[in-house]
């Protein structure tokens, strides 16, 4: 009977297409919006993914990675003296203006790495040598910087080219790949000392300290020891990541906007598929009543309806997921809009779409279970 | 030399004192009021009467598709009044074939698939079901139309498909609700011929509810109903005068 159930569904082209279309739309909206939302949240933690360290020591009032408060230069030595710390290095992070060939200015995220170790270095160096960044006025820029800062030039910026960074000449010695910053700033890496020269002088310049626990010390114990000894805030990488994510959850309207759209996708999918499936069952009620009269049990009819609902669910989900994968590939290739597609996302969307199908089926099932087989004798 | 007395055919359906009321209180309508009724094996029996007299309600009760308030009902020896709903469903699946006024063929399925439905509900494999359906299609004269959808067929052809569907699982009781009322005279006659042939099986009984006096002549017996009761039973086949 199940193949006949499918033929009954597929035979009603208009409703079948409406059901599949509704579920495709719901899948696409929910998955794509979640992917963009996750991508955006990931951008908020780009400092962590671009610098990568086990312990992050910052001012004790700092709540998230994009809101750094300057420390004294001597603070790095205080951290180094804490038992349980294997090493600690200074990092300078600031937003500076880069002047373009056409006279325009673009903000860039300038990162000054420890002169000796270059800890916090770019995650993927595409061209050039990392050590070259120690040469005078040298910087390593990410791919976004190449695109942004090449405006007004005959050809894109390349190794050896120069541009103005806060009225000082910066020479490109490397091109790297880095995660994009939440505000869309390109990353420009230099040494700590040179970065201080690029930036205007301030009383306190140290942005944060990257550290690693000594052998035998857990991350949490080392962080606690740093906090106890220095009064600064020491985050493990994971805690800093989640502190940043939650800060954006609590302090911005971004989650509400995305969650509203995702909920809208669910509701629209539910309404379209629920209403269409209910109409399908309603229009076939006489036939379903005839099947009941011929001896089809409620159980058989329920299984037939569930099969119909879940088949359109699978097809709609598949099409929607394919469209999102296409969007995601384009987004990743272009570097924007933000997009992240962890396996949990399609899995969760699949569950949501199947719940839409189950709820839609329940509407029809209630009607079918209640219908008397004698309905077939009524005019 | 006197004729050898023969035993009357066994009863297929035996209804005793069955009543059915729809609704409650002031809006209650008594559709069946202590109906006594019999149908024999090997006969085509018609139930006739004015609109609202309870014909279709009685047919629904006999088919096991409608519960009744009181009375007893035996169909081929099975006491339906004592069976549980699941057992009644099982009984219908095995023993009852249906033919409806509006055909009730599923428009998105082909004719063969429509005919297969009772067999598939009964758990018969698709291959066997299709083989039996094809054989029955030939019997009703539509062997070449099996892969078409019912909507491509005329009313008479659709009713022949419905008859094939009603017979395909070889039920003992065939229930027909106004099978010719939507058809012209000649097509109706053809349909009644098919039903009469189906009733020639001595283990089967065909019960037809109809308004259509053009087909009364096909009945072996004819039961007249009025106001929820059986008024008369005409035992002779042929011309019935229902004017009295």
Coordinates of C-alpha atoms in Angstrom, one line a residue:
Chain A
X1 CA 0.0 0.0 0.0
X2 CA 2.9 2.3 0.6
X3 CA 3.8 2.8 -3.0
X4 CA 0.2 3.6 -3.7
X5 CA 0.3 6.2 -0.8
X6 CA 3.3 7.8 -2.6
X7 CA 1.5 7.7 -5.9
X8 CA -1.5 9.4 -4.3
X9 CA 0.8 12.2 -3.1
X10 CA 2.9 12.5 -6.3
X11 CA -0.2 12.4 -8.4
X12 CA -1.5 15.6 -6.9
X13 CA 1.2 17.7 -8.5
X14 CA 0.1 21.1 -7.2
X15 CA 0.0 20.1 -3.6
X16 CA 3.2 18.0 -3.9
X17 CA 5.1 20.9 -5.3
X18 CA 3.6 23.2 -2.7
X19 CA 4.7 20.9 0.1
X20 CA 8.2 20.4 -1.2
X21 CA 8.5 24.1 -2.0
X22 CA 7.4 25.1 1.5
X23 CA 9.8 22.7 3.2
X24 CA 12.7 23.7 0.8
X25 CA 12.1 27.3 1.7
X26 CA 11.9 26.5 5.4
X27 CA 15.1 24.4 5.3
X28 CA 16.9 27.1 3.3
X29 CA 15.9 30.0 5.5
X30 CA 16.6 28.2 8.8
X31 CA 20.0 26.7 7.6
X32 CA 21.2 29.7 5.7
X33 CA 20.4 32.1 8.5
X34 CA 21.9 29.9 11.1
X35 CA 25.0 29.5 9.0
X36 CA 25.3 33.3 8.6
X37 CA 24.7 33.7 12.3
X38 CA 27.3 31.2 13.3
X39 CA 29.7 32.7 10.8
X40 CA 29.1 36.2 12.3
X41 CA 29.6 34.9 15.8
X42 CA 32.8 33.2 14.7
X43 CA 34.0 36.6 13.3
X44 CA 33.6 38.0 16.8
X45 CA 36.3 35.6 18.0
X46 CA 38.6 36.2 15.1
X47 CA 41.4 37.4 17.4
X48 CA 41.4 34.0 19.1
X49 CA 41.5 32.0 15.9
X50 CA 44.1 34.3 14.3
X51 CA 46.5 34.4 17.3
X52 CA 45.9 31.0 19.0
X53 CA 47.1 30.8 22.5
X54 CA 46.1 28.7 25.5
X55 CA 45.9 31.5 28.0
X56 CA 44.8 35.1 27.3
X57 CA 45.6 37.7 30.0
X58 CA 43.8 41.0 29.8
X59 CA 42.6 43.8 32.0
X60 CA 40.3 42.5 34.8
X61 CA 37.4 44.5 33.4
X62 CA 37.6 43.0 29.9
X63 CA 34.6 40.8 29.1
X64 CA 35.2 39.9 25.5
X65 CA 38.0 39.6 22.9
X66 CA 37.1 42.8 20.9
X67 CA 37.0 45.1 23.9
X68 CA 40.6 45.3 25.1
X69 CA 41.8 47.7 27.7
X70 CA 45.5 48.7 27.7
X71 CA 47.9 47.2 30.2
X72 CA 51.2 48.5 31.5
X73 CA 54.2 47.2 29.6
X74 CA 55.6 45.8 32.9
X75 CA 52.5 43.6 33.3
X76 CA 54.0 41.0 30.9
X77 CA 56.9 40.5 33.3
X78 CA 54.5 40.1 36.2
X79 CA 52.7 37.3 34.4
X80 CA 56.1 35.6 33.6
X81 CA 56.9 35.5 37.3
X82 CA 53.7 33.6 38.2
X83 CA 54.3 30.0 39.1
X84 CA 52.5 27.8 36.6
X85 CA 53.3 30.0 33.6
X86 CA 55.7 28.5 31.1
X87 CA 56.0 31.7 29.0
X88 CA 54.1 34.9 28.4
X89 CA 54.5 37.3 25.5
X90 CA 53.0 40.8 24.8
X91 CA 50.6 41.5 22.0
X92 CA 49.5 44.9 20.7
X93 CA 46.2 45.1 19.0
X94 CA 44.7 48.3 17.6
X95 CA 42.7 49.7 14.7
X96 CA 44.7 52.0 12.5
X97 CA 44.1 53.8 9.3
X98 CA 45.7 52.7 6.1
X99 CA 45.9 55.2 3.3
X100 CA 45.1 53.9 -0.2
X101 CA 46.7 54.9 -3.5
X102 CA 43.5 56.8 -4.4
X103 CA 43.7 58.9 -1.3
X104 CA 41.0 57.1 0.6
X105 CA 41.5 55.6 4.1
X106 CA 40.6 52.1 5.3
X107 CA 40.7 50.9 8.9
X108 CA 42.9 47.8 9.5
X109 CA 43.5 45.7 12.6
X110 CA 47.1 46.0 13.4
X111 CA 48.6 43.2 15.5
X112 CA 52.0 43.6 17.0
X113 CA 53.7 40.2 17.8
X114 CA 56.4 39.5 20.3
X115 CA 59.7 40.5 18.6
X116 CA 61.6 37.4 19.7
X117 CA 59.1 34.5 19.3
X118 CA 56.4 36.0 16.9
X119 CA 53.9 34.1 19.0
X120 CA 50.4 35.0 17.7
X121 CA 51.6 34.7 14.1
X122 CA 49.1 34.5 11.3
X123 CA 47.4 31.0 11.0
X124 CA 48.3 30.5 7.3
X125 CA 51.1 32.2 5.6
X126 CA 50.5 32.1 1.9
X127 CA 53.5 34.0 0.6
X128 CA 56.7 35.5 2.0
X129 CA 58.6 34.5 5.2
X130 CA 57.4 35.0 8.7
X131 CA 60.8 36.1 9.9
X132 CA 60.9 39.0 7.4
X133 CA 58.4 40.8 9.5
X134 CA 61.3 41.8 11.8
X135 CA 62.8 43.9 9.0
X136 CA 62.2 47.6 9.4
X137 CA 58.7 48.9 8.6
X138 CA 57.6 45.4 7.6
X139 CA 54.1 44.0 7.8
X140 CA 52.3 40.8 6.8
X141 CA 48.8 41.5 5.5
X142 CA 45.9 39.1 5.0
X143 CA 44.1 38.5 1.7
X144 CA 41.3 40.9 2.7
X145 CA 43.9 43.6 3.2
X146 CA 45.3 42.9 -0.3
X147 CA 41.8 43.4 -1.8
X148 CA 40.8 46.4 0.3
X149 CA 44.1 48.3 0.2
X150 CA 44.7 47.8 -3.5
X151 CA 41.9 50.2 -4.4
X152 CA 43.2 52.8 -6.8
X153 CA 46.2 50.7 -7.9
X154 CA 46.9 49.4 -11.3
X155 CA 47.5 45.9 -9.8
X156 CA 46.8 44.3 -6.5
X157 CA 49.3 44.8 -3.6
X158 CA 52.0 42.2 -3.6
X159 CA 55.2 41.4 -1.7
X160 CA 57.5 44.4 -1.7
X161 CA 54.8 46.9 -2.2
X162 CA 54.3 49.7 0.3
X163 CA 51.3 51.6 1.7
X164 CA 50.8 54.2 4.3
X165 CA 49.9 53.1 7.8
X166 CA 49.1 56.0 10.1
X167 CA 51.4 58.3 8.1
X168 CA 54.2 55.8 8.1
X169 CA 55.4 53.6 5.3
X170 CA 54.6 49.9 5.7
X171 CA 56.3 47.4 3.4
X172 CA 54.5 44.1 2.7
X173 CA 56.8 41.1 3.3
X174 CA 54.1 38.4 3.6
X175 CA 50.5 37.6 2.6
X176 CA 48.5 35.4 5.0
X177 CA 45.1 34.0 5.3
X178 CA 43.3 35.0 8.5
X179 CA 39.7 34.8 9.8
X180 CA 37.8 38.0 9.2
X181 CA 37.2 40.4 12.0
X182 CA 33.6 41.0 13.2
X183 CA 33.8 44.6 12.0
X184 CA 35.3 43.6 8.7
X185 CA 38.8 44.9 9.3
X186 CA 41.7 43.3 7.5
X187 CA 44.5 42.0 9.7
X188 CA 48.0 43.5 9.4
X189 CA 50.7 41.8 11.4
X190 CA 54.0 43.4 12.5
X191 CA 56.4 43.0 15.4
X192 CA 55.4 44.4 18.8
X193 CA 58.1 47.2 18.6
X194 CA 57.2 48.2 15.1
X195 CA 53.5 48.2 15.8
X196 CA 54.1 50.7 18.6
X197 CA 55.8 52.9 16.1
X198 CA 53.0 52.7 13.6
X199 CA 50.5 53.6 16.3
X200 CA 50.2 57.0 18.0
X201 CA 51.9 57.1 21.4
X202 CA 49.7 56.4 24.5
X203 CA 50.6 56.1 28.1
X204 CA 49.8 52.4 28.1
X205 CA 50.2 50.3 24.9
X206 CA 50.1 46.6 25.8
X207 CA 46.8 45.2 24.7
X208 CA 47.0 41.7 26.0
X209 CA 49.4 38.9 27.0
X210 CA 49.4 35.5 25.5
X211 CA 50.7 32.7 27.8
X212 CA 51.0 29.0 28.3
X213 CA 50.8 27.0 31.5
X214 CA 53.9 25.3 32.7
X215 CA 54.1 21.5 32.4
X216 CA 52.0 19.8 35.0
X217 CA 49.6 22.8 35.3
X218 CA 46.1 22.7 34.0
X219 CA 44.8 25.6 32.1
X220 CA 42.3 26.5 34.8
X221 CA 44.9 26.3 37.6
X222 CA 47.4 28.4 35.7
X223 CA 44.7 31.0 34.9
X224 CA 43.7 31.1 38.5
X225 CA 47.3 31.5 39.6
X226 CA 47.7 34.5 37.2
X227 CA 44.6 36.2 38.4
X228 CA 45.6 35.7 42.1
X229 CA 49.1 36.9 41.5
X230 CA 48.5 39.9 39.2
X231 CA 44.9 41.0 39.6
X232 CA 44.4 40.7 35.9
X233 CA 41.9 38.6 34.1
X234 CA 43.2 35.3 32.7
X235 CA 41.0 33.4 30.3
X236 CA 41.6 30.0 28.8
X237 CA 41.1 30.1 25.1
X238 CA 37.8 28.2 25.3
X239 CA 36.4 30.5 28.1
X240 CA 37.4 33.6 26.2
X241 CA 35.7 32.2 23.1
X242 CA 32.4 31.6 24.9
X243 CA 32.7 34.8 27.0
X244 CA 32.9 36.7 23.7
X245 CA 30.0 34.8 22.1
X246 CA 27.8 35.3 25.1
X247 CA 28.7 39.0 25.3
X248 CA 27.3 39.5 21.8
X249 CA 24.3 37.4 22.7
X250 CA 23.5 39.6 25.7
X251 CA 24.6 43.0 24.4
X252 CA 23.6 43.1 20.8
X253 CA 20.3 42.6 18.9
X254 CA 22.0 40.3 16.5
X255 CA 20.8 37.0 18.0
X256 CA 17.2 38.3 18.2
X257 CA 17.3 39.3 14.5
X258 CA 18.6 36.0 13.4
X259 CA 16.5 33.9 15.8
X260 CA 13.4 35.8 14.6
X261 CA 14.2 34.9 11.0
X262 CA 15.0 31.3 11.8
X263 CA 11.7 31.1 13.7
X264 CA 10.0 32.7 10.8
X265 CA 11.4 30.0 8.5
X266 CA 10.0 27.3 10.9
X267 CA 6.6 29.0 11.1
X268 CA 6.3 29.6 7.4
X269 CA 7.4 26.0 6.7
X270 CA 4.9 24.8 9.3
X271 CA 2.0 26.8 8.0
X272 CA 2.6 26.0 4.3
X273 CA 3.2 22.3 4.7
X274 CA 0.7 21.9 7.5
X275 CA -2.1 23.7 5.6
X276 CA -1.2 22.0 2.3
X277 CA -1.0 18.5 3.9
X278 CA -4.2 19.1 5.7
X279 CA -5.9 20.2 2.5
X280 CA -4.5 17.1 0.8
X281 CA -5.9 14.8 3.5
X282 CA -9.2 16.7 3.5
X283 CA -9.6 16.4 -0.3
X284 CA -8.8 12.7 -0.1
X285 CA -10.9 12.0 2.9
X286 CA -13.5 10.2 0.9
X287 CA -10.9 8.0 -0.7
X288 CA -9.3 7.4 2.7
X289 CA -12.8 6.6 4.1
X290 CA -13.2 4.1 1.2
X291 CA -9.9 2.5 2.1
X292 CA -11.1 2.3 5.7
X293 CA -14.4 0.7 4.5
X294 CA -12.4 -1.8 2.5
X295 CA -10.6 -2.9 5.7
X296 CA -7.6 -0.6 5.9
X297 CA -6.9 -0.2 9.6
X298 CA -6.2 3.2 11.3
X299 CA -2.6 2.0 11.8
X300 CA -2.1 1.4 8.0
X301 CA -3.6 4.8 7.1
X302 CA -1.5 6.6 9.7
X303 CA 1.6 4.9 8.4
X304 CA 0.7 5.9 4.8
X305 CA 0.2 9.5 5.9
X306 CA 3.5 9.6 7.8
X307 CA 5.3 8.1 4.8
X308 CA 3.8 10.8 2.6
X309 CA 4.7 13.6 5.0
X310 CA 8.3 12.4 5.6
X311 CA 9.0 11.7 2.0
X312 CA 8.1 15.3 1.1
X313 CA 10.2 16.3 4.2
X314 CA 13.2 14.4 2.9
X315 CA 12.9 15.9 -0.6
X316 CA 12.3 19.4 0.7
X317 CA 15.1 19.2 3.1
X318 CA 17.5 17.8 0.5
X319 CA 16.7 20.6 -2.0
X320 CA 16.9 23.3 0.7
X321 CA 20.2 21.9 2.1
X322 CA 21.7 21.8 -1.5
X323 CA 20.8 25.4 -2.0
X324 CA 22.4 26.4 1.3
X325 CA 25.6 24.4 0.4
X326 CA 25.7 26.4 -2.9
X327 CA 25.3 29.6 -1.0
X328 CA 27.9 28.6 1.6
X329 CA 30.5 27.7 -1.1
X330 CA 30.0 31.0 -2.7
X331 CA 30.2 32.8 0.6
X332 CA 33.4 31.0 1.6
X333 CA 34.9 31.7 -1.8
X334 CA 34.2 35.4 -1.6
X335 CA 35.0 35.6 2.1
X336 CA 31.7 37.2 2.9
X337 CA 29.0 37.1 4.1
X338 CA 30.0 35.3 7.2
X339 CA 29.1 31.6 6.9
X340 CA 29.8 28.6 9.1
X341 CA 28.3 25.1 8.4
X342 CA 29.2 22.8 11.3
X343 CA 27.6 19.3 11.0
X344 CA 25.3 20.1 13.9
X345 CA 23.6 22.7 11.8
X346 CA 22.2 20.4 9.0
X347 CA 21.4 17.8 11.6
X348 CA 19.4 20.3 13.7
X349 CA 17.6 21.6 10.6
X350 CA 16.8 18.1 9.6
X351 CA 15.2 17.5 13.0
X352 CA 13.2 20.7 12.7
X353 CA 12.0 19.9 9.2
X354 CA 11.0 16.4 10.3
X355 CA 9.2 17.9 13.2
X356 CA 7.3 20.2 10.8
X357 CA 6.4 17.1 8.8
X358 CA 5.3 15.2 11.9
X359 CA 3.1 18.1 13.0
X360 CA 1.7 18.4 9.5
X361 CA 1.0 14.7 9.5
X362 CA -0.7 14.9 12.9
X363 CA -3.2 17.4 11.6
X364 CA -4.2 14.9 8.8
X365 CA -3.9 11.8 11.0
X366 CA -6.4 13.3 13.5
X367 CA -8.9 13.7 10.7
X368 CA -8.3 10.3 9.2
X369 CA -8.6 8.5 12.5
X370 CA -11.9 10.2 13.3
X371 CA -13.5 9.6 9.9
X372 CA -16.1 6.8 9.9
X373 CA -15.9 4.4 7.0
X374 CA -19.6 5.0 6.5
X375 CA -18.7 8.4 5.1
X376 CA -18.4 6.6 1.7
X377 CA -22.2 6.0 1.6
X378 CA -23.0 9.7 2.2
X379 CA -23.9 11.7 -0.8
Chain B
X1 CA -44.2 -37.5 -9.7
X2 CA -43.8 -34.7 -7.2
X3 CA -40.8 -32.4 -7.2
X4 CA -38.1 -33.1 -4.8
X5 CA -38.1 -30.5 -2.0
X6 CA -34.9 -28.5 -1.9
X7 CA -33.5 -26.8 1.2
X8 CA -33.7 -23.0 1.0
X9 CA -30.3 -21.3 0.5
X10 CA -28.4 -20.6 3.7
X11 CA -28.7 -17.1 5.1
X12 CA -25.9 -14.7 4.2
X13 CA -27.2 -11.8 6.3
X14 CA -29.5 -12.0 9.2
X15 CA -30.6 -8.7 10.9
X16 CA -32.8 -8.9 14.0
X17 CA -34.3 -5.9 15.7
X18 CA -31.6 -3.5 14.7
X19 CA -32.1 0.2 15.6
X20 CA -30.0 3.2 14.9
X21 CA -30.6 6.8 16.0
X22 CA -28.5 9.7 14.9
X23 CA -28.1 12.6 17.3
X24 CA -29.6 13.1 20.7
X25 CA -32.5 15.0 22.3
X26 CA -34.8 17.0 20.1
X27 CA -32.6 16.6 17.1
X28 CA -32.4 12.8 17.3
X29 CA -33.4 11.0 14.1
X30 CA -34.3 7.4 14.1
X31 CA -32.9 5.9 10.9
X32 CA -33.5 2.2 11.7
X33 CA -36.4 1.2 14.0
X34 CA -36.2 -2.5 14.9
X35 CA -35.3 -3.7 11.5
X36 CA -35.6 -7.5 10.7
X37 CA -34.0 -8.5 7.5
X38 CA -32.5 -11.4 5.7
X39 CA -30.4 -11.9 2.6
X40 CA -29.6 -15.3 1.2
X41 CA -26.4 -16.8 -0.3
X42 CA -26.4 -16.8 -4.0
X43 CA -28.9 -14.0 -4.5
X44 CA -29.0 -10.5 -5.6
X45 CA -31.2 -8.6 -3.2
X46 CA -32.3 -5.0 -3.6
X47 CA -33.3 -2.6 -0.9
X48 CA -35.6 0.1 -2.1
X49 CA -37.7 2.9 -0.7
X50 CA -38.1 6.6 -0.5
X51 CA -35.3 8.9 0.4
X52 CA -34.6 8.9 4.2
X53 CA -36.3 5.6 4.8
X54 CA -33.0 4.1 6.2
X55 CA -31.8 2.1 3.2
X56 CA -28.2 3.4 3.2
X57 CA -28.1 3.2 7.0
X58 CA -29.1 -0.4 6.8
X59 CA -26.5 -1.0 4.1
X60 CA -23.8 0.6 6.3
X61 CA -24.8 -1.5 9.2
X62 CA -24.7 -4.7 7.2
X63 CA -21.3 -3.7 5.7
X64 CA -19.9 -3.3 9.2
X65 CA -19.1 0.4 8.6
X66 CA -21.6 1.8 11.1
X67 CA -22.3 0.8 14.7
X68 CA -25.9 0.3 15.6
X69 CA -27.7 0.9 18.9
X70 CA -29.4 -2.4 19.5
X71 CA -30.3 -5.6 17.8
X72 CA -28.2 -8.4 16.4
X73 CA -26.5 -8.9 13.0
X74 CA -25.0 -12.1 11.6
X75 CA -23.1 -12.0 8.3
X76 CA -22.2 -15.4 7.0
X77 CA -22.4 -16.7 10.5
X78 CA -20.2 -14.1 12.1
X79 CA -22.1 -12.2 14.9
X80 CA -20.9 -8.6 14.0
X81 CA -22.8 -7.2 17.1
X82 CA -20.3 -9.1 19.3
X83 CA -17.1 -8.4 17.4
X84 CA -14.6 -5.8 18.5
X85 CA -13.9 -2.9 16.1
X86 CA -10.6 -4.4 15.0
X87 CA -12.3 -7.7 14.3
X88 CA -15.0 -5.9 12.2
X89 CA -12.3 -4.2 10.2
X90 CA -10.7 -7.5 9.6
X91 CA -14.1 -9.0 8.6
X92 CA -14.7 -6.2 6.1
X93 CA -11.2 -6.7 4.7
X94 CA -11.7 -10.4 4.0
X95 CA -15.4 -10.7 3.3
X96 CA -16.9 -7.5 2.0
X97 CA -16.6 -5.8 -1.4
X98 CA -18.0 -2.3 -2.0
X99 CA -19.5 -0.5 -5.0
X100 CA -20.4 3.1 -4.5
X101 CA -22.6 5.5 -6.3
X102 CA -19.7 7.9 -6.9
X103 CA -17.3 5.1 -7.7
X104 CA -14.8 6.3 -5.2
X105 CA -11.8 5.4 -7.4
X106 CA -8.6 7.1 -6.4
X107 CA -8.0 9.5 -9.4
X108 CA -4.2 9.6 -9.0
X109 CA -3.9 5.8 -9.4
X110 CA -4.3 3.8 -12.5
X111 CA -7.2 1.4 -13.0
X112 CA -5.1 -1.6 -12.2
X113 CA -3.8 0.0 -9.0
X114 CA -7.3 0.9 -8.0
X115 CA -8.4 -2.7 -8.4
X116 CA -5.4 -3.9 -6.5
X117 CA -6.3 -1.9 -3.4
X118 CA -8.4 -4.5 -1.5
X119 CA -5.7 -7.2 -2.1
X120 CA -2.9 -4.9 -1.0
X121 CA -4.8 -4.0 2.2
X122 CA -5.1 -7.7 2.7
X123 CA -1.4 -8.1 2.5
X124 CA -1.2 -9.8 -0.9
X125 CA 2.0 -9.0 -2.8
X126 CA 2.0 -6.4 -5.5
X127 CA 2.8 -8.8 -8.3
X128 CA 0.0 -11.2 -7.4
X129 CA -2.4 -8.4 -6.9
X130 CA -1.6 -6.9 -10.3
X131 CA -2.0 -10.3 -12.0
X132 CA -5.5 -10.8 -10.4
X133 CA -6.4 -7.2 -11.3
X134 CA -5.6 -7.8 -14.9
X135 CA -7.7 -10.9 -15.0
X136 CA -10.6 -9.1 -13.6
X137 CA -10.1 -6.1 -15.9
X138 CA -10.6 -8.6 -18.8
X139 CA -13.7 -9.9 -17.2
X140 CA -15.3 -6.5 -17.0
X141 CA -14.3 -5.8 -20.6
X142 CA -11.6 -3.2 -19.9
X143 CA -8.5 -5.2 -20.4
X144 CA -6.8 -2.6 -22.5
X145 CA -7.5 0.4 -20.2
X146 CA -5.6 -0.9 -17.1
X147 CA -2.9 1.7 -17.2
X148 CA -5.1 4.6 -17.6
X149 CA -6.4 6.8 -14.9
X150 CA -10.1 6.5 -14.0
X151 CA -10.7 10.1 -14.9
X152 CA -10.0 9.2 -18.5
X153 CA -12.9 6.7 -18.5
X154 CA -16.7 7.2 -18.9
X155 CA -19.0 6.8 -15.9
X156 CA -19.9 3.3 -16.9
X157 CA -16.3 2.2 -17.4
X158 CA -15.4 3.6 -14.0
X159 CA -18.2 1.7 -12.4
X160 CA -16.9 -1.5 -14.1
X161 CA -13.5 -0.8 -12.6
X162 CA -15.2 -0.3 -9.2
X163 CA -16.9 -3.7 -9.7
X164 CA -13.6 -5.3 -10.5
X165 CA -12.2 -3.7 -7.3
X166 CA -15.1 -5.1 -5.3
X167 CA -14.6 -8.6 -6.6
X168 CA -10.9 -8.9 -6.8
X169 CA -10.4 -10.3 -3.3
X170 CA -13.3 -12.7 -3.8
X171 CA -15.5 -11.4 -1.0
X172 CA -18.7 -13.2 0.0
X173 CA -20.7 -10.1 0.5
X174 CA -20.9 -7.3 -2.1
X175 CA -22.4 -4.1 -1.0
X176 CA -23.7 -1.7 -3.7
X177 CA -24.9 1.8 -3.0
X178 CA -26.9 3.2 -6.0
X179 CA -24.5 1.6 -8.5
X180 CA -26.5 2.7 -11.6
X181 CA -28.0 6.0 -10.6
X182 CA -25.2 8.0 -12.3
X183 CA -25.4 5.9 -15.4
X184 CA -27.6 5.8 -18.5
X185 CA -30.0 2.9 -19.1
X186 CA -27.8 0.7 -21.3
X187 CA -24.7 1.2 -19.1
X188 CA -26.8 0.6 -16.0
X189 CA -28.1 -2.6 -17.6
X190 CA -24.5 -3.7 -18.3
X191 CA -23.5 -3.0 -14.7
X192 CA -26.4 -5.0 -13.4
X193 CA -25.5 -7.9 -15.6
X194 CA -22.1 -8.0 -14.1
X195 CA -23.5 -7.8 -10.5
X196 CA -26.0 -10.5 -11.3
X197 CA -23.3 -12.7 -12.6
X198 CA -21.3 -12.0 -9.4
X199 CA -24.3 -13.1 -7.4
X200 CA -24.5 -16.4 -9.2
X201 CA -21.8 -17.7 -6.9
X202 CA -23.7 -19.8 -4.3
X203 CA -21.4 -18.7 -1.5
X204 CA -21.9 -15.0 -2.3
X205 CA -24.6 -12.4 -1.7
X206 CA -25.0 -9.1 -3.5
X207 CA -27.0 -6.4 -1.8
X208 CA -28.0 -3.4 -3.8
X209 CA -29.5 -0.2 -2.5
X210 CA -31.2 1.6 -5.3
X211 CA -33.8 4.2 -6.4
X212 CA -33.5 3.2 -10.0
X213 CA -36.6 1.3 -10.9
X214 CA -35.1 0.4 -14.3
X215 CA -33.0 -2.2 -12.6
X216 CA -35.5 -3.8 -10.2
X217 CA -35.9 -6.6 -12.7
X218 CA -32.4 -7.9 -11.9
X219 CA -33.2 -8.6 -8.2
X220 CA -33.9 -12.1 -7.0
X221 CA -35.7 -10.5 -4.1
X222 CA -36.6 -7.0 -3.3
X223 CA -37.0 -5.4 0.2
X224 CA -39.0 -2.3 0.6
X225 CA -38.3 0.0 3.4
X226 CA -40.2 2.9 4.9
X227 CA -39.6 5.0 8.1
X228 CA -36.7 2.9 9.2
X229 CA -38.5 -0.4 8.9
X230 CA -38.8 -3.2 6.3
X231 CA -42.3 -2.9 5.0
X232 CA -42.4 -5.7 2.4
X233 CA -40.3 -8.3 0.9
X234 CA -41.0 -9.3 -2.7
X235 CA -39.8 -12.8 -3.3
X236 CA -40.5 -13.1 -7.0
X237 CA -38.0 -11.9 -9.5
X238 CA -39.1 -9.8 -12.5
X239 CA -41.6 -7.0 -12.5
X240 CA -42.3 -5.4 -9.1
X241 CA -45.2 -3.2 -8.6
X242 CA -44.2 -0.9 -5.8
X243 CA -47.2 1.4 -6.1
X244 CA -49.3 -0.3 -3.4

